[in-house]
Coordinates of C-alpha atoms and ligand atoms in Angstrom, one line a residue:
X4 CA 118.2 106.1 104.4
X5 CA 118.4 102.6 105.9
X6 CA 119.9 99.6 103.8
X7 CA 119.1 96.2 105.9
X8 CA 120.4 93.0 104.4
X9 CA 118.1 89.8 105.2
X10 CA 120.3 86.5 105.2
X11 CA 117.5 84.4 105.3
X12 CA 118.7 80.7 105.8
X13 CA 122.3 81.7 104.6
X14 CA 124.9 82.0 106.6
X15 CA 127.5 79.6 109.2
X16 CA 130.6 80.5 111.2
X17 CA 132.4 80.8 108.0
X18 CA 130.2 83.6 106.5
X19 CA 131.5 86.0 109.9
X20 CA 134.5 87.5 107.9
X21 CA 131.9 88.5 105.3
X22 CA 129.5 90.4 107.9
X23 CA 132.8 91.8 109.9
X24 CA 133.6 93.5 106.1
X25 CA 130.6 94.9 105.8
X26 CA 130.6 96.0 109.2
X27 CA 133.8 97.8 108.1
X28 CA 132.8 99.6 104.8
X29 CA 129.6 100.8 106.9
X30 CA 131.4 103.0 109.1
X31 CA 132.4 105.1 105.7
X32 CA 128.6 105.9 105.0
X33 CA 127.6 107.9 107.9
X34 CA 124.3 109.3 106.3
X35 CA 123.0 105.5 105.6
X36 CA 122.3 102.9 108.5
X37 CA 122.5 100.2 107.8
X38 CA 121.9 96.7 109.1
X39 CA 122.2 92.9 108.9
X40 CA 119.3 90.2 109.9
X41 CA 121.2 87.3 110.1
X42 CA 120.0 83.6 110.9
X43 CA 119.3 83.2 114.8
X44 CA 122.6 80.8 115.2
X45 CA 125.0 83.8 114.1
X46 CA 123.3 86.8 115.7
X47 CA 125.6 86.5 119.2
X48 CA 128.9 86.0 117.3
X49 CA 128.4 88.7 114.6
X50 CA 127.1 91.4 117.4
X51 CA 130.3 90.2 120.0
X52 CA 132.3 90.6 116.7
X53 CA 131.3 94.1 115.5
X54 CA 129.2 95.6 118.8
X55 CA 128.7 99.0 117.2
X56 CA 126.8 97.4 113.6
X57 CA 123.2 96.8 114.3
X58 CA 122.6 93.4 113.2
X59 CA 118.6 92.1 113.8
X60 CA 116.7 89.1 113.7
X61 CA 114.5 88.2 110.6
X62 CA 111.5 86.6 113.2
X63 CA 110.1 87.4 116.7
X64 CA 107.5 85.5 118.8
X65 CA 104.7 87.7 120.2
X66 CA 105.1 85.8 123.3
X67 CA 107.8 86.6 125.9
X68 CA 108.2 82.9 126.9
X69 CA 106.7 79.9 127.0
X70 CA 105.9 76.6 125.4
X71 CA 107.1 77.7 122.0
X72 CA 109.0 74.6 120.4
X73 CA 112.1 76.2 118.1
X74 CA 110.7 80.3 118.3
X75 CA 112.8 82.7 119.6
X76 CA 111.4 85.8 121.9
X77 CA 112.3 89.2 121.8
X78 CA 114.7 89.0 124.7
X79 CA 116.8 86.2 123.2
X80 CA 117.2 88.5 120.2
X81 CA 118.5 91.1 122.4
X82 CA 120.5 88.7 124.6
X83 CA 122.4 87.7 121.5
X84 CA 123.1 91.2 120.9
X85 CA 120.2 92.2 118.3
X86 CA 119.0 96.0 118.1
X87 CA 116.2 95.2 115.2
X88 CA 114.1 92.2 113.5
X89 CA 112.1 91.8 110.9
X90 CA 108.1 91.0 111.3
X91 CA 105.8 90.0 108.8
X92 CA 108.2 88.9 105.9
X93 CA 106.6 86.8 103.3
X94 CA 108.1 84.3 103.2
X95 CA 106.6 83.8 106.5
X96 CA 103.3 84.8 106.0
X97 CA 103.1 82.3 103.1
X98 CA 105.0 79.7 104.5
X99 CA 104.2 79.7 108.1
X100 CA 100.8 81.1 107.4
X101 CA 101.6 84.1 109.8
X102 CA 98.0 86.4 109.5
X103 CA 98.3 90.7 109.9
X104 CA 97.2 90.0 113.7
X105 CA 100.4 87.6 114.2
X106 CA 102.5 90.6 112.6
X107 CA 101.0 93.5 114.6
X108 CA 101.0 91.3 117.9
X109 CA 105.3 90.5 116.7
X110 CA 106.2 94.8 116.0
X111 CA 104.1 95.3 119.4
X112 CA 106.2 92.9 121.6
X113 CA 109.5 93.6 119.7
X114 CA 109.0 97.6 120.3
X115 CA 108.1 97.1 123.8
X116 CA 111.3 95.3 124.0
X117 CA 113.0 97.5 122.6
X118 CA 114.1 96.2 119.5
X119 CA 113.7 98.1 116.3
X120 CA 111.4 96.7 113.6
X121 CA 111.2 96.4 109.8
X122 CA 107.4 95.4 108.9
X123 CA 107.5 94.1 105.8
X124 CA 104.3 94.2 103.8
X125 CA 103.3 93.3 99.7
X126 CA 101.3 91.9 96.8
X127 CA 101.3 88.4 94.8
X128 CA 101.5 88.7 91.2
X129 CA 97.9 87.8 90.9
X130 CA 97.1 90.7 92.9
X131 CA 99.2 93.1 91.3
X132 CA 98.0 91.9 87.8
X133 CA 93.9 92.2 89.2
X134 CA 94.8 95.8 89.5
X135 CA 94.2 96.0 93.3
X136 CA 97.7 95.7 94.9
X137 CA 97.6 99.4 96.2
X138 CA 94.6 98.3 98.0
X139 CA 95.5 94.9 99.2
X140 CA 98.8 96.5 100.5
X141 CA 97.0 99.7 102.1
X142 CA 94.5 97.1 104.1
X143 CA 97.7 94.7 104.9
X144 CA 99.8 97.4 105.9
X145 CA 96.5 99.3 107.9
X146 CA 95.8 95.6 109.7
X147 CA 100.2 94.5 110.5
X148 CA 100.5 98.4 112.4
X149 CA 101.8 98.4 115.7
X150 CA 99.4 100.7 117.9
X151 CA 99.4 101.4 122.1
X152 CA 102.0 102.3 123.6
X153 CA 104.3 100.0 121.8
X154 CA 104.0 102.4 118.9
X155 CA 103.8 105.2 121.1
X156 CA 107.4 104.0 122.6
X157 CA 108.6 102.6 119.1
X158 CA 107.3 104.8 116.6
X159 CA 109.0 106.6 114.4
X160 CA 112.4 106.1 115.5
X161 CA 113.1 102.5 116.0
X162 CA 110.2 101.5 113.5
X163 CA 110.2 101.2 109.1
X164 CA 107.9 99.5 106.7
X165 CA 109.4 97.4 103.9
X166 CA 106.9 97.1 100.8
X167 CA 108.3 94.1 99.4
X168 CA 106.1 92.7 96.3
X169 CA 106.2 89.0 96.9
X170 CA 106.4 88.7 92.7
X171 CA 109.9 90.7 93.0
X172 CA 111.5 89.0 95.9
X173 CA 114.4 86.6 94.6
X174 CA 113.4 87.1 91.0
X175 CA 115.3 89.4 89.2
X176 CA 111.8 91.3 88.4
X177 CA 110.9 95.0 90.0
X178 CA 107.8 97.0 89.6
X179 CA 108.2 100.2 87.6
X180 CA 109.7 103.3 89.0
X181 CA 106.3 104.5 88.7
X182 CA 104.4 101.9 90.7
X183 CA 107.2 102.2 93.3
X184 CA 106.2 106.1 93.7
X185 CA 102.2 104.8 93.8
X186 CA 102.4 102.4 96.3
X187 CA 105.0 104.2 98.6
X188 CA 102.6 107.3 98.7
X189 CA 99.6 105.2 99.4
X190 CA 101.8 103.5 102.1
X191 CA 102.5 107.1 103.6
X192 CA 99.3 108.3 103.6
X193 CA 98.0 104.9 105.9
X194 CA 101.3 105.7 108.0
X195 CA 100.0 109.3 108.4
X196 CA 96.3 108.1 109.4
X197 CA 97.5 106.0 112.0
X198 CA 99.9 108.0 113.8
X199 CA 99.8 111.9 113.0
X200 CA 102.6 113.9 112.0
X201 CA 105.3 110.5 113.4
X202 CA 104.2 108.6 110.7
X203 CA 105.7 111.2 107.8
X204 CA 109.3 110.3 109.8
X205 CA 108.5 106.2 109.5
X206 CA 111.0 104.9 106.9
X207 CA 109.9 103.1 103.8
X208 CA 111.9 100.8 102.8
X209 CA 111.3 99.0 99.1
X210 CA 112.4 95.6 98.7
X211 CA 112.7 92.7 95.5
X212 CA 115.7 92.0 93.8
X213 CA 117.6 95.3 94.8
X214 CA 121.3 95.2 93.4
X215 CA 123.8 97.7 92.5
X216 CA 122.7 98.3 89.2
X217 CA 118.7 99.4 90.1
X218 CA 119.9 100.7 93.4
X219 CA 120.2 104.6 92.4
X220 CA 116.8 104.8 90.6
X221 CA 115.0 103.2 93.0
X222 CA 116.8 105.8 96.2
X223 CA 115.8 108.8 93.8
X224 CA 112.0 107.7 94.0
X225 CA 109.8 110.0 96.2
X226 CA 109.2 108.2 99.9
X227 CA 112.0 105.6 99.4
X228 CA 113.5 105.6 102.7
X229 CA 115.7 103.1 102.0
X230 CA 115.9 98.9 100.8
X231 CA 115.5 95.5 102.6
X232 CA 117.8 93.3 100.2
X233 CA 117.7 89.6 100.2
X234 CA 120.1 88.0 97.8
X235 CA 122.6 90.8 97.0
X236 CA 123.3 91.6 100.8
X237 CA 125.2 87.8 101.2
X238 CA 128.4 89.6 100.2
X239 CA 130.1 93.0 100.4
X240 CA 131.2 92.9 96.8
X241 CA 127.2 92.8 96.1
X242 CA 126.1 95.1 99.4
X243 CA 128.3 98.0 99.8
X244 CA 127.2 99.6 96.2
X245 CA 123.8 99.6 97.2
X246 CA 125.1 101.0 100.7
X247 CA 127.4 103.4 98.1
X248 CA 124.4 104.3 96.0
X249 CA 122.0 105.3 99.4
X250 CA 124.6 107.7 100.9
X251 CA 124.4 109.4 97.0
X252 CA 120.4 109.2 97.1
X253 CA 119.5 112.7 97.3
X254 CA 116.3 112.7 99.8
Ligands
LIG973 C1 113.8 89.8 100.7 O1 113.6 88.6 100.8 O2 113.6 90.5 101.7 C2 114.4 90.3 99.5 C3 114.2 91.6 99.2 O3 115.0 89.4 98.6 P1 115.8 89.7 97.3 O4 116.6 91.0 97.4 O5 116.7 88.5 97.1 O6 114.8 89.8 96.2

């Protein structure tokens, strides 16, 4: 299992005590890894502060370097002491209108790198309600793959998919446990087309409105590797059961 907070556009200097606690109660759950994606400005304090707690970016340029006003590359990340990022989040992909290209091109330059990657993909409401979001997400998640030898390199071991319906994120809403189990088998079965036998070992993560008191059903579903958690990862109080609950998750 893999439990990987995403700050988002939370977090100063005075939030470090918070990460270092977390950091803390991880090293009791040796089964679950788990991770922070903090906002670029904290990543180099929270790694120097806790170096053996994977904490990860939430963006990546594709590019190395260059003329790239306020991006940061892949080496920066790991400069500042990042092991992981997030691609493709969508929040992203809505609001900086980043396409499946952009996020394959990102996971390719961040595994060559040698960062690990969480791919987040998902569905609008007006998708899901059409009927088609185990399509839409199969063909997002088909076109956002890393391939070459990025993948070759990257996956399985330093790569996971987050299916994160955009409808659930921040909202309080999740899909059923039974769309869940639909959508991360469909998700498996792309993972398995594009790379073999590696693509059963890629972690699928589900993400929307995690917290501690959904947490256990959602671990007990079939090909729920694990969560991405927004919101209730901004304090250990709120993170550590859903930490608790994956380490008690059965698969
Ligand atoms: C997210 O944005 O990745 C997320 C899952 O947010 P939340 O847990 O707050 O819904």
């Amino acid at each position: 299992m893999l439990v990987a907070g995403n700050w988002k556009m939370n977090g100063t200097g005075a939030d470090l005590d918070t990460i270092a606690q977390i950091a803390d109660a991880a090293r009791g759950f040796e089964t679950v890894d788990t991770a922070l994606c903090l906002p670029a400005t904290l990543i180099e304090r929270a790694a120097r502060g806790r170096p053996a707690f994977p904490i990860g970016g939430q963006d990546v340029h594709a590019e190395q370097k260059g003329a790239h006003t306020g991006c940061v590359s892949a080496a920066m990340l790991r400069d500042a002491g990042a092991t992981l990022t997030i691609v493709g989040h969508s929040e992203r992909r809505q609001a900086q209108f980043e396409t499946d290209s952009d996020v394959r091109s990102k996971a390719e330059t961040a595994l060559s790198s040698g960062l690990g990657v969480i791919l987040c993909v998902g569905e609008s409401d007006e998708v899901r309600e059409s009927g088609s979001a185990i399509a839409t997400v199969s063909a997002q998640l088909d076109a956002s793959l890393p391939h070459g030898d990025a993948a070759a390199r990257g996956v399985p071991t330093r790569f996971a998919v987050a299916y994160e319906p955009i409808w659930a994120i921040g909202t309080g809403k999740i899909p059923s446990i039974a769309e869940i189990e639909a959508m991360h088998a469909a998700l498996r079965l792309r993972l398995l087309a594009a790379y073999g036998d590696a693509g059963d070992q890629v972690r699928i993560l589900y993400g929307g409105s995690v917290k501690a008191s959904n947490a256990s059903d959602i671990f007990a579903i079939a090909d729920v590797d694990g969560a991405l958690v927004g919101g209730a990862s901004l304090t250990a109080a709120d993170f550590m059961p859903i930490v608790e609950a994956a380490a008690d998750a059965r698969h």
